[in-house]
Amino acid sequence: MNFDVEVKISLKKGMLSPEASTIEKALALLDYEVKNTQTLNIIKFTIDAENKEVASEQVDQMCQKLLCNPVIHDYEITISEE
């Protein structure tokens, strides 16, 4: 079976994000006041697996091994049938 996968990756609370800080500063220069800016990476792909549980386990392993650094990142996995 094919499953559509979406992985949202963000920095854990307390981790400094230079990208988010730059965005806040740039918006301030344009007279917009924003706080607590966060950046988010979204990775989408299709995976072939026996069932949704197997797909979920495989994607979790992908996140732990390659897609993110579990020490500094949080991630959220969404899986749906294609």
Coordinates of C-alpha atoms in Angstrom, one line a residue:
M1 CA 0.0 0.0 0.0
N2 CA 1.1 3.5 -0.7
F3 CA 0.9 6.2 2.0
D4 CA 1.3 10.0 1.8
V5 CA 3.6 11.2 4.5
E6 CA 4.2 14.7 5.9
V7 CA 6.9 15.4 8.5
K8 CA 7.0 18.7 10.2
I9 CA 10.3 19.5 11.9
S10 CA 10.9 22.4 14.3
L11 CA 13.5 23.3 16.9
K12 CA 12.7 22.3 20.4
K13 CA 11.7 25.0 22.9
G14 CA 14.7 27.0 24.1
M15 CA 16.8 26.3 21.0
L16 CA 17.9 29.5 19.3
S17 CA 16.9 29.9 15.7
P18 CA 19.1 32.4 13.7
E19 CA 16.6 32.2 10.8
A20 CA 13.6 33.1 13.0
S21 CA 15.6 35.9 14.7
T22 CA 16.5 37.4 11.3
I23 CA 12.8 37.2 10.2
E24 CA 11.7 39.1 13.4
K25 CA 14.4 41.8 12.9
A26 CA 13.5 42.2 9.2
L27 CA 9.8 42.5 10.0
A28 CA 10.6 45.0 12.8
L29 CA 12.4 47.1 10.2
L30 CA 9.1 47.1 8.1
D31 CA 7.2 48.3 11.2
Y32 CA 5.7 44.9 12.1
E33 CA 6.1 43.8 15.6
V34 CA 6.1 40.0 16.0
K35 CA 7.4 37.8 18.8
N36 CA 8.1 34.1 19.3
T37 CA 8.8 33.5 15.7
Q38 CA 9.5 29.9 14.8
T39 CA 10.5 28.3 11.5
L40 CA 9.3 24.9 10.4
N41 CA 10.5 22.5 7.8
I42 CA 8.0 20.3 6.0
I43 CA 9.0 17.2 4.1
K44 CA 6.4 15.3 2.0
F45 CA 6.8 12.0 0.3
T46 CA 5.1 8.7 -0.5
I47 CA 6.1 5.4 1.1
D48 CA 5.2 1.9 0.3
A49 CA 4.4 -0.3 3.3
E50 CA 2.3 -3.2 4.4
N51 CA 0.0 -1.0 6.6
K52 CA -0.1 2.4 8.3
E53 CA 1.6 1.1 11.5
V54 CA 4.6 -0.2 9.5
A55 CA 4.7 3.1 7.5
S56 CA 4.7 5.1 10.8
E57 CA 7.5 3.0 12.2
Q58 CA 9.6 3.4 9.1
V59 CA 9.1 7.2 9.0
D60 CA 9.9 7.5 12.6
Q61 CA 13.2 5.7 12.0
M62 CA 13.9 8.0 9.0
C63 CA 13.4 11.0 11.3
Q64 CA 15.7 9.6 14.0
K65 CA 18.4 8.6 11.6
L66 CA 18.4 11.3 8.9
L67 CA 15.6 13.8 8.6
C68 CA 16.2 15.6 11.9
N69 CA 18.4 15.7 15.0
P70 CA 16.3 14.4 17.9
V71 CA 18.5 16.2 20.3
I72 CA 17.5 19.7 19.0
H73 CA 14.4 19.0 16.9
D74 CA 10.8 18.0 17.5
Y75 CA 8.9 16.4 14.7
E76 CA 5.3 15.5 13.9
I77 CA 4.4 12.8 11.4
T78 CA 1.1 12.7 9.5
I79 CA 0.3 9.6 7.4
S80 CA -2.7 9.1 5.1
E81 CA -3.5 6.5 2.5
E82 CA -2.7 7.7 -1.0

